[in-house]
GROMACS .gro file of C-alpha atoms in nm:
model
  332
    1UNK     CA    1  -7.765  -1.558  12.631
    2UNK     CA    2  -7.675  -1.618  12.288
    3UNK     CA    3  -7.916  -1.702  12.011
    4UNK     CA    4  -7.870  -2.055  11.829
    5UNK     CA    5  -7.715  -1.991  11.478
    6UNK     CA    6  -7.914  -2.002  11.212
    7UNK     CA    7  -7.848  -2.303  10.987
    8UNK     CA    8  -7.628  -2.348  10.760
    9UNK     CA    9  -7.731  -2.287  10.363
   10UNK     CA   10  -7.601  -2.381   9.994
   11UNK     CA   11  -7.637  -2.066   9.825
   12UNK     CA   12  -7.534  -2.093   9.450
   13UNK     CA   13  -7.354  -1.785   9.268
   14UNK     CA   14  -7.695  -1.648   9.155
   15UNK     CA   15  -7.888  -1.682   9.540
   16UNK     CA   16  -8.037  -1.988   9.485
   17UNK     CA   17  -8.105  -2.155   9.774
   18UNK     CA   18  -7.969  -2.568   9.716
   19UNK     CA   19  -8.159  -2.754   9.869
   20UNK     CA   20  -8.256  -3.101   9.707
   21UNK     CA   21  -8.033  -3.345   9.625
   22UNK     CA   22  -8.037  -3.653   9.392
   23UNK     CA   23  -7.849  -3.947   9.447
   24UNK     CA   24  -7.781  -4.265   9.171
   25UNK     CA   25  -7.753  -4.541   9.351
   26UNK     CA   26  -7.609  -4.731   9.016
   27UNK     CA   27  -7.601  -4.639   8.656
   28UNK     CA   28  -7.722  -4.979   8.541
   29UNK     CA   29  -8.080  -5.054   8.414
   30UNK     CA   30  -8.289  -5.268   8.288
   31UNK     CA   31  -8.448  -5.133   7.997
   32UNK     CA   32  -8.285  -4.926   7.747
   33UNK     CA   33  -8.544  -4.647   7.671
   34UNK     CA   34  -8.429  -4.478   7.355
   35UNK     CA   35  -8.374  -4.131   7.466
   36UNK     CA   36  -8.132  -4.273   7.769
   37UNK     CA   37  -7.922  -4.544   7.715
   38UNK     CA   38  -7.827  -4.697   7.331
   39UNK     CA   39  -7.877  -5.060   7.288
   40UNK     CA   40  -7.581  -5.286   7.372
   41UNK     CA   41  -7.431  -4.978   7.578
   42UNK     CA   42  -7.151  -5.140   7.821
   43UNK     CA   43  -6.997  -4.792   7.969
   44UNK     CA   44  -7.106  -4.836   8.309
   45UNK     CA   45  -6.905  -4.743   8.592
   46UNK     CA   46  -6.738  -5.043   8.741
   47UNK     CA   47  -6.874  -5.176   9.070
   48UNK     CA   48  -6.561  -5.125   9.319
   49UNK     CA   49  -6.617  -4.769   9.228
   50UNK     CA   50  -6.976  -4.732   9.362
   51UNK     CA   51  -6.974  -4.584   9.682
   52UNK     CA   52  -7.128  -4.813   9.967
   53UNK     CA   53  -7.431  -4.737  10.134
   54UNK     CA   54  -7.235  -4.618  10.444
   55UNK     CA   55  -7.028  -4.414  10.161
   56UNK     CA   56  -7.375  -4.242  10.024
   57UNK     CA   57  -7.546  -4.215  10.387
   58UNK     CA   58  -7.204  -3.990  10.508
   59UNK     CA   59  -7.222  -3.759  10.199
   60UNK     CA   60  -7.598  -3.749  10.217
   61UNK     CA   61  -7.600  -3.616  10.604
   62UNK     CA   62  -7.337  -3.410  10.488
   63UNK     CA   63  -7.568  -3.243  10.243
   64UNK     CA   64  -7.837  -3.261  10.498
   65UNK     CA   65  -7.630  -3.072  10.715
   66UNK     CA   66  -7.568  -2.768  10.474
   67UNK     CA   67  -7.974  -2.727  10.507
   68UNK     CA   68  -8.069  -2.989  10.202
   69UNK     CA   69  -8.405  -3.146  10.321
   70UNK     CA   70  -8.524  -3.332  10.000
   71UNK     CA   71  -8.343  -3.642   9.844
   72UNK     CA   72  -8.446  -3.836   9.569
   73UNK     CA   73  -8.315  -4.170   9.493
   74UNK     CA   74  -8.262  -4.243   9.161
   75UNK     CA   75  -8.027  -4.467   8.901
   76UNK     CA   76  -8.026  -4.596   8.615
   77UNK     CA   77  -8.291  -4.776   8.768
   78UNK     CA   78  -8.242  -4.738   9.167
   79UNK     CA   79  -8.457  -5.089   9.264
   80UNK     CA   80  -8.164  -5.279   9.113
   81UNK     CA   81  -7.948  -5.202   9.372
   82UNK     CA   82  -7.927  -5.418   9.613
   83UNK     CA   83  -8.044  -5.364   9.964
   84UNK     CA   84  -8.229  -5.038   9.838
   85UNK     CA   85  -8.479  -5.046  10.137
   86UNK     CA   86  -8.223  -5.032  10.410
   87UNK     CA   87  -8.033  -4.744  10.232
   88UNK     CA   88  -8.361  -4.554  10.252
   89UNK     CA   89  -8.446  -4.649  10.598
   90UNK     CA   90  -8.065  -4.495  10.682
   91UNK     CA   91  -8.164  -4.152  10.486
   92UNK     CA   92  -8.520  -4.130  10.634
   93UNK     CA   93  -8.359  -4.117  10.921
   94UNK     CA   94  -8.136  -3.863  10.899
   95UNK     CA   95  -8.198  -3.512  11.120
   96UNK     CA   96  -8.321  -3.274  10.890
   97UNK     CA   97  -8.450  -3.477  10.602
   98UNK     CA   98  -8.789  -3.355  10.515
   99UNK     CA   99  -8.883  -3.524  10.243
  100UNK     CA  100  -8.737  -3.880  10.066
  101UNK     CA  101  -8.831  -3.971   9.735
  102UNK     CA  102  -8.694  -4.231   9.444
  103UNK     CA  103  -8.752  -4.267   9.052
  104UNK     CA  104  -8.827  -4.562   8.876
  105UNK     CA  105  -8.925  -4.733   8.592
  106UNK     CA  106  -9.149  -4.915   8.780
  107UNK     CA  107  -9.034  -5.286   8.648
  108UNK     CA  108  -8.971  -5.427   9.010
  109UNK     CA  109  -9.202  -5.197   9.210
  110UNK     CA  110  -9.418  -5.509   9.301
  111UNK     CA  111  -9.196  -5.636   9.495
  112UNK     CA  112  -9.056  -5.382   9.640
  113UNK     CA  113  -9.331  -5.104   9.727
  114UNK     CA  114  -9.393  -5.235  10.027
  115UNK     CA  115  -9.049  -5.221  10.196
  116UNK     CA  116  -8.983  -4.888  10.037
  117UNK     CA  117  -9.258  -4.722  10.230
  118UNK     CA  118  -9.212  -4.891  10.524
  119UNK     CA  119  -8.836  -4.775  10.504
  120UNK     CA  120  -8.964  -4.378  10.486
  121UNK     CA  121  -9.000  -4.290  10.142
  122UNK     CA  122  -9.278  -4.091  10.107
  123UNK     CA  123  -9.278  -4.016   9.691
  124UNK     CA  124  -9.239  -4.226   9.393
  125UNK     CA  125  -9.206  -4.061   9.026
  126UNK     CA  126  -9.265  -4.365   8.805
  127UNK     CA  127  -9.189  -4.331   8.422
  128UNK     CA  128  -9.423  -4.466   8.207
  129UNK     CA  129  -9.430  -4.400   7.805
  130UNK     CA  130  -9.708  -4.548   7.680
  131UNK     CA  131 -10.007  -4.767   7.764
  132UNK     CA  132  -9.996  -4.956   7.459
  133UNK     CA  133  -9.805  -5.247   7.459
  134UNK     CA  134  -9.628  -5.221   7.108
  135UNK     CA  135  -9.497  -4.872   7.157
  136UNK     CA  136  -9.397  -4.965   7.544
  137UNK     CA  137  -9.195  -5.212   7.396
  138UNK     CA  138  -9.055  -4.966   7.130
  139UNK     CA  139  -8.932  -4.702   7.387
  140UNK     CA  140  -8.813  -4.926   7.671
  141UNK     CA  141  -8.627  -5.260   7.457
  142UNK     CA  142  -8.904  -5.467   7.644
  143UNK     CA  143  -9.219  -5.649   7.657
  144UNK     CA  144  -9.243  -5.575   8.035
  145UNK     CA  145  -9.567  -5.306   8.039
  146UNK     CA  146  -9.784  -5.543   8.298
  147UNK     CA  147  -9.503  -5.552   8.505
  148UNK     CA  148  -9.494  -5.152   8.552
  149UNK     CA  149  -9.862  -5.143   8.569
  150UNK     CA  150  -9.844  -5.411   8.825
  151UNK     CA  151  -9.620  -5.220   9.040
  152UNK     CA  152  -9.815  -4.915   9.030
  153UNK     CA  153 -10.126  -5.101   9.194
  154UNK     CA  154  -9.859  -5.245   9.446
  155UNK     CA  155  -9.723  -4.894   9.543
  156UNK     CA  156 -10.069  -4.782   9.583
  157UNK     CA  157 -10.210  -5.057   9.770
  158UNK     CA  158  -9.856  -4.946   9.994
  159UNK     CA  159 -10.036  -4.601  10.048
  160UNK     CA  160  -9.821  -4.423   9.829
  161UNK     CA  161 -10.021  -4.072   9.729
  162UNK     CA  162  -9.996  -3.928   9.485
  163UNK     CA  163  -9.784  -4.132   9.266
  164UNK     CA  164  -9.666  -3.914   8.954
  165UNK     CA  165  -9.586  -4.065   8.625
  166UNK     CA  166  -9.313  -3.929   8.376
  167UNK     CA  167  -9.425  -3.951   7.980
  168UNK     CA  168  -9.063  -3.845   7.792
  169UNK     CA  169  -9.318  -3.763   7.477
  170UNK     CA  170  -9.142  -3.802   7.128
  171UNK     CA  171  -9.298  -3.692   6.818
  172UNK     CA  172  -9.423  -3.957   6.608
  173UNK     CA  173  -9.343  -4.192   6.869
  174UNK     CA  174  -9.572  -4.213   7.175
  175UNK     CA  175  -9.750  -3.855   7.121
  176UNK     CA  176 -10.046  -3.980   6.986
  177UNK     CA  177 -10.084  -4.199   7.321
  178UNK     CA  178 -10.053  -3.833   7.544
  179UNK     CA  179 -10.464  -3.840   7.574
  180UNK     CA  180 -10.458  -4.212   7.721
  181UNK     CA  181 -10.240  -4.111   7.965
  182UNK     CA  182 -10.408  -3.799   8.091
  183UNK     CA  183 -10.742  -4.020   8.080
  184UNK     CA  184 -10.557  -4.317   8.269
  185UNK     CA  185 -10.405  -4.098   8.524
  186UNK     CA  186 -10.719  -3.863   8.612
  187UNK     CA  187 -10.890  -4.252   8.628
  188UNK     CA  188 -10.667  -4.378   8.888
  189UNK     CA  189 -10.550  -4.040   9.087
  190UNK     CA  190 -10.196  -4.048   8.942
  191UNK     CA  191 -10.033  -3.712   8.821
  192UNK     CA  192  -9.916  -3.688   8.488
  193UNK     CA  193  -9.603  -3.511   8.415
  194UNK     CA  194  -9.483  -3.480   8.014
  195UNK     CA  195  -9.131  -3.405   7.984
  196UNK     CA  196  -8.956  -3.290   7.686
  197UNK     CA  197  -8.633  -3.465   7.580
  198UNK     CA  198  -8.326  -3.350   7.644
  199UNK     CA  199  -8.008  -3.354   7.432
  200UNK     CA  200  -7.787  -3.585   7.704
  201UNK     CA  201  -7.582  -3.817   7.505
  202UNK     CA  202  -7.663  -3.924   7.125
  203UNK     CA  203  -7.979  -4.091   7.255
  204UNK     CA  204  -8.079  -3.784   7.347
  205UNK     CA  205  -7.993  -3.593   7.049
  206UNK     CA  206  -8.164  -3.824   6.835
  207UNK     CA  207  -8.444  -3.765   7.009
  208UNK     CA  208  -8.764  -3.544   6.854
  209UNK     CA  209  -8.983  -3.388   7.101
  210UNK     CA  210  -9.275  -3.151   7.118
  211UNK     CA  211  -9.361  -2.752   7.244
  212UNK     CA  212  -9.523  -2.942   7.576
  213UNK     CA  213  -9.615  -2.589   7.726
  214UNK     CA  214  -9.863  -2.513   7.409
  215UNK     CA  215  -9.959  -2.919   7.439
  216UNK     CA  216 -10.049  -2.903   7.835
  217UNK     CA  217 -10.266  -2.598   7.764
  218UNK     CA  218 -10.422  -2.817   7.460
  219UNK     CA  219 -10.543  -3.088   7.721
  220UNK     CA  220 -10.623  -2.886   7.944
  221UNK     CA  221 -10.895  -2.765   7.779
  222UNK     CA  222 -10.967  -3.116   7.646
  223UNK     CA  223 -11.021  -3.234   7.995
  224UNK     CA  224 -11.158  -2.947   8.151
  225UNK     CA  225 -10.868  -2.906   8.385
  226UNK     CA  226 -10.759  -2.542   8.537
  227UNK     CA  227 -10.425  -2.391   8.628
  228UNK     CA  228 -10.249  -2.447   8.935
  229UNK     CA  229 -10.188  -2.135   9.104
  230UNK     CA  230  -9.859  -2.278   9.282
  231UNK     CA  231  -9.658  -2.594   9.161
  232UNK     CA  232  -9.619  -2.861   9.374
  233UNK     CA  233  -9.312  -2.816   9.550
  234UNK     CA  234  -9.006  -2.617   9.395
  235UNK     CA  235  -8.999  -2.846   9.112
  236UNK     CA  236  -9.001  -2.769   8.736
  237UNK     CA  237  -9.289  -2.875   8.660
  238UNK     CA  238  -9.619  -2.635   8.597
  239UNK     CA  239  -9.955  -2.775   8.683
  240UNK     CA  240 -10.330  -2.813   8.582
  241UNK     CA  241 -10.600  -2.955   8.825
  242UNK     CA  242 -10.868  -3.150   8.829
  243UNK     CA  243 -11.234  -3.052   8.967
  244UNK     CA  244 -11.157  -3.163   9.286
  245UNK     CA  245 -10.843  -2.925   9.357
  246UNK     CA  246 -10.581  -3.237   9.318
  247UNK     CA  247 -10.303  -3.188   8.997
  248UNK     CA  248 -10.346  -3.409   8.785
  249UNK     CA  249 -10.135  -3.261   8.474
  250UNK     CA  250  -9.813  -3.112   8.490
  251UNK     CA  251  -9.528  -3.031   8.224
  252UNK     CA  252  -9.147  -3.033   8.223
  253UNK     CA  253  -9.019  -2.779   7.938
  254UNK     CA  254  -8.616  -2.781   7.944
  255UNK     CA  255  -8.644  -2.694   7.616
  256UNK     CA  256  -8.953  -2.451   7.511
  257UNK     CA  257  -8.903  -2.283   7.883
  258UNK     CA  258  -8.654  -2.365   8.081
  259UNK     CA  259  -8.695  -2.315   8.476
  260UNK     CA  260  -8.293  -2.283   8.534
  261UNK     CA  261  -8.373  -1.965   8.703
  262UNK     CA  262  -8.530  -2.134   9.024
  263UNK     CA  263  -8.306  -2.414   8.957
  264UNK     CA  264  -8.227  -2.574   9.387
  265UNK     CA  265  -8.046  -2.928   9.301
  266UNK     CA  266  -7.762  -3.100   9.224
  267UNK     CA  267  -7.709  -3.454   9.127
  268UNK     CA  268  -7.437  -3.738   9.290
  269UNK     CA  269  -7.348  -4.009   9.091
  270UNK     CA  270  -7.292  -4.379   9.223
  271UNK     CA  271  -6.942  -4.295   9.193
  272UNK     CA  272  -6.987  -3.990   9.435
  273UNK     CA  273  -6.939  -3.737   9.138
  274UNK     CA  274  -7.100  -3.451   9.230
  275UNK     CA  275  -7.268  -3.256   8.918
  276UNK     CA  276  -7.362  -2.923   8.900
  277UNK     CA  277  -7.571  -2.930   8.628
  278UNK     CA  278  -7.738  -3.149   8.391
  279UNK     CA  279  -7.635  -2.947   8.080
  280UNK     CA  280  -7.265  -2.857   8.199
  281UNK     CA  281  -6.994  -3.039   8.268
  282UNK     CA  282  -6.896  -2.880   8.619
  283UNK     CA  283  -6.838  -3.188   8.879
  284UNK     CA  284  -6.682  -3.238   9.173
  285UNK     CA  285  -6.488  -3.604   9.258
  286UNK     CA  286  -6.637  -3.573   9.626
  287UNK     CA  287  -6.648  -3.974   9.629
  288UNK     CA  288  -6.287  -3.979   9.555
  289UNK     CA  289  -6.180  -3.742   9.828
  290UNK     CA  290  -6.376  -3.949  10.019
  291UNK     CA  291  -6.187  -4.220   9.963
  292UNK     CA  292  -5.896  -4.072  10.003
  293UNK     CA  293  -5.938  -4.036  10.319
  294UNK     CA  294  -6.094  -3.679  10.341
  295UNK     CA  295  -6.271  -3.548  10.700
  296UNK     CA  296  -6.611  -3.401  10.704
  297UNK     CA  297  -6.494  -3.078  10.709
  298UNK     CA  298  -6.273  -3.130  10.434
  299UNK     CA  299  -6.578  -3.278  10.207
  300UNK     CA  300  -6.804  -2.951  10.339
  301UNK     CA  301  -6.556  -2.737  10.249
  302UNK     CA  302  -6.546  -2.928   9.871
  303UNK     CA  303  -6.920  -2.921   9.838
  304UNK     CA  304  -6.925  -2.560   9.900
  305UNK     CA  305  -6.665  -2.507   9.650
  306UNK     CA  306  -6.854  -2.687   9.393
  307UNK     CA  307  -7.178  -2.492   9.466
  308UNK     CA  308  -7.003  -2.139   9.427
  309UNK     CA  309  -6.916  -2.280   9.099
  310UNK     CA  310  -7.269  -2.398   8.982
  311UNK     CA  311  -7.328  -2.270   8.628
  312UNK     CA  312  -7.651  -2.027   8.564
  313UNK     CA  313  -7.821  -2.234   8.285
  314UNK     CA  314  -7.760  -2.527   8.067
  315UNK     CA  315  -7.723  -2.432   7.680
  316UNK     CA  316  -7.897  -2.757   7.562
  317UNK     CA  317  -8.056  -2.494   7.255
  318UNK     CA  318  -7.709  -2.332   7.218
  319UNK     CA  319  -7.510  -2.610   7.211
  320UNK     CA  320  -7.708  -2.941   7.176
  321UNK     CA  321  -7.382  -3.126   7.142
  322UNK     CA  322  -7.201  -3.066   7.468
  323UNK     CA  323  -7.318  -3.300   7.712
  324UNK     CA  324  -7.150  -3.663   7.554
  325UNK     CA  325  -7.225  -3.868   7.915
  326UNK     CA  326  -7.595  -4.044   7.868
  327UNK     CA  327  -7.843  -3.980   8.140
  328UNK     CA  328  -7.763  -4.301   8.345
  329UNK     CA  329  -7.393  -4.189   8.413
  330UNK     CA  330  -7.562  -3.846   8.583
  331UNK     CA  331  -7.866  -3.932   8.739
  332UNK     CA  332  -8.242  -3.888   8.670
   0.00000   0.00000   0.00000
């Protein structure tokens, strides 16, 4: 009697194990925060060239196949896509997903919280700047702050836990508001995540950020909070808890300390562009084979190709320049 094989694995050139996957659903948005998209930006991808959900649900259970067990929906922001739940209810269901998540900026969570968790996604990462109105307004190109802060009360009356929050902190910008934020979120049992900016696009260039690993330890103290031992998940974020055991702090360093090492993700684009990484330009058109006419085996055998060609690190400190498409056009 023969033993079963043992699944199949994405294995990277440097034996890391791929194994998460986010997927844009569209590129468009409806704020223009200023380290993503400019103001009066129009190069979005055209919609005849977004894959359908039947187009993303066949790469997806490809992926899943090739032993990827976490997907994260994400955009531009994913809730504008129409029919949003249903796609999700066709991931969650697919053999071998573990764990379904989506980012948002939260604007039409209300209405939509619900649905999404009744569809079988289990995580939400919500970005949120600022908890004062003016400087909302500032980052995002809208007077929409209640709206956010509505549809975090809607996700959690949904039973979303724990919700995490992403603060992009800029210096002079929102920094000063990093203390109301840790204060709001140990309040209401959200975790906080501060990310540093990345240079993606000339938004993101023009963007100043902070040292957020000497900043976390700085409010850590502050609010008596300890190190977590282990990260939640294989994310890059590192972690400070509460009294209680639960994290409540974490940070996202790209820049001070990058985490490429343990790096286990890729990104597709609405277009079915696969990228490699978010600081190199290596991509694979796996939504054009696709509609070309390619077989499953024939998309495997291009997904494995891009993988053995997945780049080591980004170079956003040696080469800030590089990366000319803006955030939306990859993926969050």
């Amino acid at each position: 009697m023969h033993a079963d094989p043992a699944p199949p694995v994405l294995i990277d050139p440097f034996q890391r194990r791929i194994d998460y996957l986010r997927v844009s659903v569209t590129d468009r948005c409806d704020l223009r925060c200023t380290y993503c998209l400019p103001k009066g930006f129009k190069g979005f991808e055209e919609p005849a060239n977004w894959l359908s959900h039947a187009e993303m649900s066949r790469l997806v259970g490809l992926f899943v196949q090739l032993g990827v067990g976490k997907v994260r929906l994400t955009g531009g922001e994913p809730l504008l896509r129409r029919g949003i739940s249903e796609l999700a209810g066709k991931l969650a269901a697919l053999p071998g997903l573990r764990d379904l998540s989506l980012s948002s900026n939260g604007t039409q969570l209300a209405q939509h919280a619900q649905a999404l968790k009744a569809a079988g996604v289990q995580r939400l990462n919500i970005s949120l700047d600022s908890l004062d109105d003016a400087c909302f307004a500032r980052v995002t190109g809208r007077d929409c702050l209640g709206d956010v802060l509505a549809g975090l009360q809607a996700a959690q009356a949904a039973g979303f836990a724990p919700i995490k929050l992403n603060m992009v902190v800029q210096a002079g910008v929102n920094d000063a508001d990093v203390a109301r934020m840790v204060d709001f979120s140990l309040q209401h049992g959200f975790v906080l995540r501060l990310i540093e900016p990345m240079p993606i696009g000339d938004t993101g260039r023009q963007t100043q950020g902070l040292d957020l690993s000497r900043l976390g330890q700085q409010l850590a103290r502050q609010f008596g909070l300890v190190p977590e031992i282990k990260g939640q998940g294989a994310g890059p974020a590192r972690y400070w808890t509460s009294a209680n055991g639960q994290s409540s702090l974490g940070v996202i360093t790209p820049m001070s300390q990058h985490f490429c090492a343990a790096c286990n993700r890729v990104r597709l684009g609405v277009d079915g562009t696969l990228y490699l990484c978010l600081g190199q330009d290596d991509q694979v058109p796996l939504g054009r084979l696709l509609r070309a006419g390619a077989s499953d085996d024939e998309l495997i055998a291009a997904i494995h190709a891009g993988i053995a060609s997945k780049p080591e690190r980004h170079e956003f400190n040696d080469q800030p320049a590089k990366i000319i498409r803006f955030m939306s056009q990859t993926g969050g």
